[in-house]
Coordinates of C-alpha atoms and ligand atoms in Angstrom, one line a residue:
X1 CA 0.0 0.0 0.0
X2 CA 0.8 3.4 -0.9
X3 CA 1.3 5.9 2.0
X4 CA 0.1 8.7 0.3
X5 CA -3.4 6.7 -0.3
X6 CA -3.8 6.9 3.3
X7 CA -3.9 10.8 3.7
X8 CA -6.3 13.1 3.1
X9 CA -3.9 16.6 3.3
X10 CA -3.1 17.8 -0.1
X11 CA 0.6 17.0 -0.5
X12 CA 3.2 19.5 0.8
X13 CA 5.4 21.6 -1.6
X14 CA 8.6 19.9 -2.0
X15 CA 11.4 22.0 -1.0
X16 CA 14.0 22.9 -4.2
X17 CA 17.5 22.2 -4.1
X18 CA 18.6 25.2 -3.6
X19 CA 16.8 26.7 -0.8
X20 CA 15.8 23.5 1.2
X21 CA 13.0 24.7 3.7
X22 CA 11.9 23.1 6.8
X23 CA 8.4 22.6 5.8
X24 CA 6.4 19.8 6.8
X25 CA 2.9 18.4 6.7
X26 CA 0.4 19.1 9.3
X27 CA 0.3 16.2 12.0
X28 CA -3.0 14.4 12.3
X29 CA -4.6 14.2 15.3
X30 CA -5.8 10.3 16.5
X31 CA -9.1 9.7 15.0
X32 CA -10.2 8.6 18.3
X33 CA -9.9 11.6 19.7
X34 CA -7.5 9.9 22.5
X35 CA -4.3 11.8 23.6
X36 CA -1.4 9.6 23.4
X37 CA 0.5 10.3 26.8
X38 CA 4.2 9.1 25.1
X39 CA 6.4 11.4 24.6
X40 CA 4.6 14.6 26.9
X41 CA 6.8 16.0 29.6
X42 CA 6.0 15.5 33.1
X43 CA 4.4 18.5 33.3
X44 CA 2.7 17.9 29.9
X45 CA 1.2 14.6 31.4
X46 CA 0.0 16.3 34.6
X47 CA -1.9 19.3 32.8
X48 CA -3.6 16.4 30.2
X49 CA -4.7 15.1 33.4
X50 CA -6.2 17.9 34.6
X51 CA -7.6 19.1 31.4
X52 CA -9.8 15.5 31.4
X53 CA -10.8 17.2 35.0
X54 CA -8.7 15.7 37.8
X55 CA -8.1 18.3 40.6
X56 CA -4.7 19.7 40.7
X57 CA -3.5 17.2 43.9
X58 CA -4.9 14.2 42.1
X59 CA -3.4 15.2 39.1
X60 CA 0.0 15.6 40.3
X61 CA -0.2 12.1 42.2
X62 CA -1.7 10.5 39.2
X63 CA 1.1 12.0 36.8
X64 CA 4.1 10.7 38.7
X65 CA 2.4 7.1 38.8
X66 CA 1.8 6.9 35.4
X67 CA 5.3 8.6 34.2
X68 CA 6.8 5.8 36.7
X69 CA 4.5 2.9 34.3
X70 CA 5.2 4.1 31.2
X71 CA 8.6 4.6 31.5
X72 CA 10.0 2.3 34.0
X73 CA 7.5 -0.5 33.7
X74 CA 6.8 -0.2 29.6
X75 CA 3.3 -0.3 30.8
X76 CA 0.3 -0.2 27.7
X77 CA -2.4 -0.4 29.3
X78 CA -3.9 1.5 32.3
X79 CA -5.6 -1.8 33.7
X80 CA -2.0 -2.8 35.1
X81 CA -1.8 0.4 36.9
X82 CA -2.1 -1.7 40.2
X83 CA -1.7 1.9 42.4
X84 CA -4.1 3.4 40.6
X85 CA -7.7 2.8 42.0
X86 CA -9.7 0.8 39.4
X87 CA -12.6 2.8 39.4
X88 CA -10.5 5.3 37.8
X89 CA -9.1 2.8 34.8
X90 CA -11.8 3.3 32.5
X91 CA -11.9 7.3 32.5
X92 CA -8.4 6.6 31.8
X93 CA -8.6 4.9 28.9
X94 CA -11.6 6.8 27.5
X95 CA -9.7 9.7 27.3
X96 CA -5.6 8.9 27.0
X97 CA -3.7 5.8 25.2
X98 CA 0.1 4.7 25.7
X99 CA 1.1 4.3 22.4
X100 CA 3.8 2.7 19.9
X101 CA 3.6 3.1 16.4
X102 CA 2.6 0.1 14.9
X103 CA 4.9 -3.0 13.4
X104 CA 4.7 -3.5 9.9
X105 CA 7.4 -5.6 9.3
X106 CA 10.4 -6.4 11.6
X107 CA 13.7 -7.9 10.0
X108 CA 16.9 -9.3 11.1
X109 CA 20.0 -9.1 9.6
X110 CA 22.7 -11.4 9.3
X111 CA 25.0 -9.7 11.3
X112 CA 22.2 -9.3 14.6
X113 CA 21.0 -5.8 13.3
X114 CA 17.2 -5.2 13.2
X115 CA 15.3 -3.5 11.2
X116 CA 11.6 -2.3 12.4
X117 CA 9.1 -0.6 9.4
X118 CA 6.7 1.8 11.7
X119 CA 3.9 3.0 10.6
X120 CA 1.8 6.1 12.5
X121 CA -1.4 6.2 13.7
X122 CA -2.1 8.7 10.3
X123 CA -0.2 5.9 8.0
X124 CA 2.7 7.2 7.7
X125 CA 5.9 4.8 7.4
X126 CA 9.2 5.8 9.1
X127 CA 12.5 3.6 10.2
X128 CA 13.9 2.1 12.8
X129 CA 17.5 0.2 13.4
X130 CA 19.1 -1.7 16.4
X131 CA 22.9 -2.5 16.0
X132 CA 24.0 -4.7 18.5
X133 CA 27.7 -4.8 19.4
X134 CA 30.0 -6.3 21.9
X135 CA 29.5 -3.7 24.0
X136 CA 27.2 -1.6 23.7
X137 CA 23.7 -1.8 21.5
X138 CA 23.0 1.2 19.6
X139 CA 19.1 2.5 18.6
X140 CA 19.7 4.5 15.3
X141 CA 15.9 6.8 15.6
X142 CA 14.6 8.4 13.0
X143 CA 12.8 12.1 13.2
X144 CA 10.9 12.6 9.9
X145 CA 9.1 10.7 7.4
X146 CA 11.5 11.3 4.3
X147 CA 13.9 14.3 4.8
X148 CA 13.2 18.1 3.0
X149 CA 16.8 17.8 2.2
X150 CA 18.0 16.6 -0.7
X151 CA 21.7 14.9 -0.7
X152 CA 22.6 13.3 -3.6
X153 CA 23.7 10.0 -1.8
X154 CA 21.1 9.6 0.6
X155 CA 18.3 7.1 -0.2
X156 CA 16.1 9.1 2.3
X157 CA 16.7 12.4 0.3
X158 CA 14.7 10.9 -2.9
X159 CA 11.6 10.1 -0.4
X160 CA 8.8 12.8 -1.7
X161 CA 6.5 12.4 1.4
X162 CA 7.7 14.4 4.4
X163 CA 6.3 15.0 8.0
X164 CA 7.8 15.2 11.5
X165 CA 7.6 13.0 13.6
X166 CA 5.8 13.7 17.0
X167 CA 8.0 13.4 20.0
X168 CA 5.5 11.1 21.1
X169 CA 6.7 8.8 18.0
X170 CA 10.4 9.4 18.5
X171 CA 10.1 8.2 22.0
X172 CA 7.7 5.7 20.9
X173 CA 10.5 4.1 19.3
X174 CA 12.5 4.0 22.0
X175 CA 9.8 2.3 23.9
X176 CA 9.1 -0.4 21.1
X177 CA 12.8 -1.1 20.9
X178 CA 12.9 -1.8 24.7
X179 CA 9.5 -4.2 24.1
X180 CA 11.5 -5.9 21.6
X181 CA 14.7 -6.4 23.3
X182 CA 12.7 -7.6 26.4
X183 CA 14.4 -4.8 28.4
X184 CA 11.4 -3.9 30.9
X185 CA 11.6 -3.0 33.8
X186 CA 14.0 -0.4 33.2
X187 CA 17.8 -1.5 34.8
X188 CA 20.3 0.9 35.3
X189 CA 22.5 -1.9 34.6
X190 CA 23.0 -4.5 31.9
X191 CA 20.9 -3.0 29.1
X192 CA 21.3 -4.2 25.5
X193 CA 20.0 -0.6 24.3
X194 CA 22.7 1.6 25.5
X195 CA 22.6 4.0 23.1
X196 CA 20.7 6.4 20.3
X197 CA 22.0 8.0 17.3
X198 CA 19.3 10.7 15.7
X199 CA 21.0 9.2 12.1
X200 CA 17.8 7.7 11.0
X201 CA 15.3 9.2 8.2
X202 CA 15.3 12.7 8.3
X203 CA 17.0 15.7 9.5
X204 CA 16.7 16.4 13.5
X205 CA 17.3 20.1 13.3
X206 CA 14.7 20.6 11.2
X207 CA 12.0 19.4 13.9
X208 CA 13.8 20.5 16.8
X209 CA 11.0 21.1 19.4
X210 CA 9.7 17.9 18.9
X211 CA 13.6 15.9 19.2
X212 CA 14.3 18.2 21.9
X213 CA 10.9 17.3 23.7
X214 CA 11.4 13.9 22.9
X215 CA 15.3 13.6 23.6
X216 CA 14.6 14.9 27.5
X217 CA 11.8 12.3 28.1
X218 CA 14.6 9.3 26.9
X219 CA 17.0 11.3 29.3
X220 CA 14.6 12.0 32.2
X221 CA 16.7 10.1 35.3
X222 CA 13.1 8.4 36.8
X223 CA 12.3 6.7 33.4
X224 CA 14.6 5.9 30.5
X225 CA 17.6 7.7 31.7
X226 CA 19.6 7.3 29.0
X227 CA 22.5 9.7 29.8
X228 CA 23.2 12.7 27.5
X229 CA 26.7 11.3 27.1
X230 CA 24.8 7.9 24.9
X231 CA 22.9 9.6 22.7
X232 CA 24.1 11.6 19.4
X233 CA 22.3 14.0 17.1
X234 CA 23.3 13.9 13.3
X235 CA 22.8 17.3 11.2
X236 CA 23.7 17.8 8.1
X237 CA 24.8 21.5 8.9
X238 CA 21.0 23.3 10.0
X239 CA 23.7 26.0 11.1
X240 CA 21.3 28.6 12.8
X241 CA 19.7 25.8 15.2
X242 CA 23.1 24.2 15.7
X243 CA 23.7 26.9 19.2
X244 CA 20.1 26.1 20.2
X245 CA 20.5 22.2 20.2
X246 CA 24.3 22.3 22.4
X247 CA 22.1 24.6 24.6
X248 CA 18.7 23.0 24.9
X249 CA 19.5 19.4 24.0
X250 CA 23.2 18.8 24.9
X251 CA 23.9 15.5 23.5
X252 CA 26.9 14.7 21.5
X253 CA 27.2 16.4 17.7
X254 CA 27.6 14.5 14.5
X255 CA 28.0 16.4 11.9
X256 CA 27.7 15.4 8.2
X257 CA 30.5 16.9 6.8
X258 CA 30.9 14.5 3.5
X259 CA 33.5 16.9 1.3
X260 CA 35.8 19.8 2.2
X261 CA 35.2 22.2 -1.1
X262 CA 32.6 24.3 -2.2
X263 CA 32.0 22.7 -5.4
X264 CA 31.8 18.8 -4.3
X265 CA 29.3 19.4 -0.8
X266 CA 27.3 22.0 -2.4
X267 CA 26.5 18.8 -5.2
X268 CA 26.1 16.3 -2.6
X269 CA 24.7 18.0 0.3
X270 CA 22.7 20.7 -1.2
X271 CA 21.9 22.1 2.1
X272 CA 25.8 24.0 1.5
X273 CA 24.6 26.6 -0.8
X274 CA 22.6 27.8 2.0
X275 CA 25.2 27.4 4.8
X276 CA 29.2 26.7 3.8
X277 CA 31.6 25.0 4.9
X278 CA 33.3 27.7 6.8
X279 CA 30.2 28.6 8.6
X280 CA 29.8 25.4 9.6
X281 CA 32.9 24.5 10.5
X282 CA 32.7 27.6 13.2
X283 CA 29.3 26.9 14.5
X284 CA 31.1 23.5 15.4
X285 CA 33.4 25.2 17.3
X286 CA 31.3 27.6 19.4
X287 CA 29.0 24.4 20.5
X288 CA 28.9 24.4 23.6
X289 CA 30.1 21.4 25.5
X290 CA 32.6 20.2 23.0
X291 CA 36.2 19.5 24.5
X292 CA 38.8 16.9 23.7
X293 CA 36.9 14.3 26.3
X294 CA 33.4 15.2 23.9
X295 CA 34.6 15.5 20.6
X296 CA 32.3 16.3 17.9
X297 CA 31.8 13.1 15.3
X298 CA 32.1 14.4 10.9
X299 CA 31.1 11.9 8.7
X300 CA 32.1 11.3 5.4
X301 CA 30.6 9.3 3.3
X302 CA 33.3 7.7 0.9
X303 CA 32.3 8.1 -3.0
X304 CA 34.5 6.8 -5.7
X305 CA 36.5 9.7 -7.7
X306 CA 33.9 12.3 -5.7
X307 CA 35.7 13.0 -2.6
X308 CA 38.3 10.7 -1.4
X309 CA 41.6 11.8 -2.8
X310 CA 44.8 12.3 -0.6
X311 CA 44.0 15.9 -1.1
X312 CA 40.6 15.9 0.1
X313 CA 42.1 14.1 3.2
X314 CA 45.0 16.4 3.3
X315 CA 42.5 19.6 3.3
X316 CA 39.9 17.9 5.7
X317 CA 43.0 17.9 8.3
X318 CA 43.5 21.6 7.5
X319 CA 40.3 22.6 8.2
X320 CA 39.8 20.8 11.4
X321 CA 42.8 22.4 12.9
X322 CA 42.2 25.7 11.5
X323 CA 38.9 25.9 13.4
X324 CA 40.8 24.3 16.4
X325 CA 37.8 21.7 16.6
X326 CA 38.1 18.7 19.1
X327 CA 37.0 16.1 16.4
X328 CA 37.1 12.5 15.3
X329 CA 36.3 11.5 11.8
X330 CA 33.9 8.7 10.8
X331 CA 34.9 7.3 7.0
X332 CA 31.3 6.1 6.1
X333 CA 31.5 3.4 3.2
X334 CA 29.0 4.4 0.8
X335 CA 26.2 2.5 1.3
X336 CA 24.6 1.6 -2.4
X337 CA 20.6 2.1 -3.2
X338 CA 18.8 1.1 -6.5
X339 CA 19.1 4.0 -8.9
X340 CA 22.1 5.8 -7.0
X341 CA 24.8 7.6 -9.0
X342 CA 27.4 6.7 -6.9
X343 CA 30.3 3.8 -6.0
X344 CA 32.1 3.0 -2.9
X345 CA 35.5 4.2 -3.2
X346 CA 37.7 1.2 -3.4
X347 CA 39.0 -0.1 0.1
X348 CA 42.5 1.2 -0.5
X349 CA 41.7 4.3 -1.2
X350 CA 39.4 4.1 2.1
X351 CA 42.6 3.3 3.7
X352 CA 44.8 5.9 2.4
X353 CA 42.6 8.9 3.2
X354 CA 42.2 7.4 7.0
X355 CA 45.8 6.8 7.2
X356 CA 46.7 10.4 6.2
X357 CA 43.8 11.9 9.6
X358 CA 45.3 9.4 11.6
X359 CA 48.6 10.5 10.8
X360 CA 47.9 14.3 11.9
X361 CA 46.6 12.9 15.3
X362 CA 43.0 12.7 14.7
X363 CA 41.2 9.6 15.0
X364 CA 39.3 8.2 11.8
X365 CA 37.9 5.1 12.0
X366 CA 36.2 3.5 9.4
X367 CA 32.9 2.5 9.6
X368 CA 32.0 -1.1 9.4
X369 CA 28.3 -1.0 7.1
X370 CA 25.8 -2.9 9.2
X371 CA 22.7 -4.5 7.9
X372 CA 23.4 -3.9 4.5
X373 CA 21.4 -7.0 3.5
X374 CA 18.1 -5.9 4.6
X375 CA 18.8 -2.0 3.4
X376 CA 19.4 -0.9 7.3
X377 CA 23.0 0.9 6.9
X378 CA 23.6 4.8 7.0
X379 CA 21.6 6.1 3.7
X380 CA 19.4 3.1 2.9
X381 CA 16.4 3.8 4.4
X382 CA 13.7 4.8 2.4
X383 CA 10.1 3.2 3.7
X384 CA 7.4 1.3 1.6
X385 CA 5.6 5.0 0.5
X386 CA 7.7 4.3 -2.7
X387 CA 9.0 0.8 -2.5
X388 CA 7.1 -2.2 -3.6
X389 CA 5.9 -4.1 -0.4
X390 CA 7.2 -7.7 0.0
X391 CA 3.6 -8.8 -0.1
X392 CA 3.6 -7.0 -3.6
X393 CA 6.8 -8.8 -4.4
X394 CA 5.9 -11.7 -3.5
X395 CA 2.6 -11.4 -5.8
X396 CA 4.4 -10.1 -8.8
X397 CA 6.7 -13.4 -8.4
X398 CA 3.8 -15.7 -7.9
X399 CA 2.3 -14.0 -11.1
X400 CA 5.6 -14.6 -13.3
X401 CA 6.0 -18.3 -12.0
X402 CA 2.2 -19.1 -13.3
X403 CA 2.9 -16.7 -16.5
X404 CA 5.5 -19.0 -17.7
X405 CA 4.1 -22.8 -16.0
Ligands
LIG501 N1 19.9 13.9 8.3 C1 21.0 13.7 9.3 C2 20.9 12.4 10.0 C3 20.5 11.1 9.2 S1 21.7 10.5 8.0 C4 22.3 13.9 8.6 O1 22.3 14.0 7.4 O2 23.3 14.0 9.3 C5 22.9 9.6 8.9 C6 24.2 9.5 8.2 O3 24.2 8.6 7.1 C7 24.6 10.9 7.6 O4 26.0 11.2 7.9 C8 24.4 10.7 6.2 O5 25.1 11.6 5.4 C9 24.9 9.2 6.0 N2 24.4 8.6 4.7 C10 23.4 9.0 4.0 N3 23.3 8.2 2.9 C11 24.3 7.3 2.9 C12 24.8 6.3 2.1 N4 24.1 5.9 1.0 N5 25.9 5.6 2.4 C13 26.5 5.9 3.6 N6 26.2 6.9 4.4 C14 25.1 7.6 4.1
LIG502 FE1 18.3 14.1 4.8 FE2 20.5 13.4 6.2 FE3 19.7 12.0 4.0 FE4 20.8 14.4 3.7 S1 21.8 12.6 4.5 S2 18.9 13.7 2.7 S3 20.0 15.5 5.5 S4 18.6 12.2 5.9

């Protein structure tokens, strides 16, 4: 099924290439009427309460005992609620759900990392990825449907339909994570999701209340408490919100850097002819809470003949020093996509442009593609809204075998 079918908006403008804008759909309300109570702050949840008429003492109490189920317990459904009198359970759940946007397809790849298709309560399909390692297990979150950006090499950037996501659906995908992985109640200790990365579909700074809302509710130290220290926001370079997220977010920065001229990142990261390099490079410096024991993350993509010569290393070095910026570098194989015009640089190449950042004293790992069998790694996500369903698959194949028994 189409997406699109499913709404009844007129479709938003797409954004040019030149002057990308951070325009997204309208957000549905539930049909039901229902307020989901994911992803509200504490406060948030107490004044719901009190708009559905609880006085303010009972809404206070009631607020904290529900936080504490939702978040610690991965409660539902209020009918668990054992503190909560049961008289009270059905004008509860006449009014408020706990929600998780729904399952459409969950996949494993070969190498343990899973891949979750969600789908909205409006019908909208967004990504989810789980990349288990040794020692840590990482939750890669995505914050639109489709992205308003447009880089060249980015499955993502070719989806047409955009919205942002709720904050109630970015930390709904938290929660389904933790339902997946088994990980309720919440433990301080021994979690498999340790981490989040905001690297899924779409660009975080371009719905920043709603990451920022969400981001403090996975943070919040009586629920998910995941520490600021675990979780990482991606931009592509949203330059005037970049002050604004060190101040009111304060996780880690990743920033997609992907080429170190004019020419070559206004091509592949449109977003450049709006904000350069240079202005980029400085907002990374004044954000606050970056020091050599939180360095800020660039990533760069590695494309064939595009932007991995021993220069491009050599001037990537340059302009990290110039700007003085406590950074390590992640070398991103490029992950391939139907209809992409772009290769993989060639693994020595790879190797030569990490061997010349390492060399100047900056660390540059590369990064080892995960789930690139079931299209999970960096760049492949691009939801059923435009790709042919399995079931469709499937049918088509079906069709062919009886077309030539
Ligand atoms: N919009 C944000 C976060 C999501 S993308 C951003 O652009 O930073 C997460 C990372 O994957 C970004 O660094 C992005 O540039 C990279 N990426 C996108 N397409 C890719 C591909 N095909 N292969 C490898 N990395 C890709
Ligand atoms: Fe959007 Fe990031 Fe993909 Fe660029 S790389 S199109 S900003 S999701």
């Amino acid at each position: 099924m189409r997406a699109m079918q499913t709404l009844s908006a007129a479709p938003m403008p797409i954004p040019g290439h030149i002057d990308p804008v951070p325009v997204a759909r309208a957000i549905t309300p539930r049909a039901d009427g229902r307020v989901d109570l994911v992803g509200l702050s504490k406060s948030e949840l107490r004044e719901a309460l009190a708009a559905g008429g609880l006085d303010a003492r009972q809404a206070k109490l009631r607020a904290k005992q529900i936080w504490h189920w939702i978040y610690n317990r991965g409660a539902t459904d209020f009918s668990v609620m054992t503190d909560i009198a049961k008289a009270q359970h059905p004008w509860l759940t006449e009014r408020f759900v706990i929600g998780r946007p729904q399952v459409v397809e969950a996949q494993v790849s070969s190498d343990g990392t899973r891949k979750w298709l969600l789908r909205s309560d409006d019908g909208q399909d967004f990504e989810m990825v789980f990349i288990p390692d040794a020692d840590r297990g990482t939750l890669c979150v995505s914050s639109q449907v489709g992205c308003t950006l447009n880089c060249t090499f980015c499955h993502t950037g070719t989806m047409k339909l955009v919205r942002n996501l709720t904050a109630g659906e970015i930390v709904g995908q938290v929660m389904l994570a933790r339902d997946g992985l088994g990980e309720w109640p919440s433990q301080p200790e021994g979690r498999m999701l340790t981490n989040i990365v905001m690297m899924g579909m779409g660009e975080p700074l371009y719905n920043f209340d709603n990451v920022r809302d969400a981001l403090s509710v996975v943070m919040d130290g009586d629920g998910l408490a995941l520490s600021k220290r675990r979780i990482t926001l991606s931009t592509s370079g949203v330059v005037p919100m970049m002050a604004r997220a060190g101040a009111e977010i304060g996780v880690n920065l990743a920033v997609s850097l992907h080429a170190v001229t004019k020419p070559v990142r206004d091509e592949i990261v449109p977003l450049n002819r709006k904000y350069g390099i240079e202005e980029l490079l400085q907002a990374c410096a004044d954000y606050p809470g970056a020091n050599n024991a939180r360095r800020i993350t660039f990533e760069y993509v590695m494309l064939k003949d595009k932007n991995d010569s021993d220069d491009d290393a050599r001037e990537l070095v340059r302009l990290l020093r110039r700007y003085k910026l406590p950074a390590k570098v992640n070398l991103i194989p490029f992950n391939p996509w139907p209809g992409a015009a772009y290769e993989c640089s060639t693994p020595e190449r790879i190797r030569s442009f990490s061997n010349i950042v390492f060399e100047a004293g900056i660390s540059a790992p590369v990064r080892t593609p995960r789930g690139r069998d079931i299209d999970a790694a960096c760049g492949q996500l691009k939801t059923a809204a435009e790709r042919k369903s399995r079931a469709q698959m499937d049918r088509e194949a079906a069709d062919k075998a009886d077309a030539l028994g």
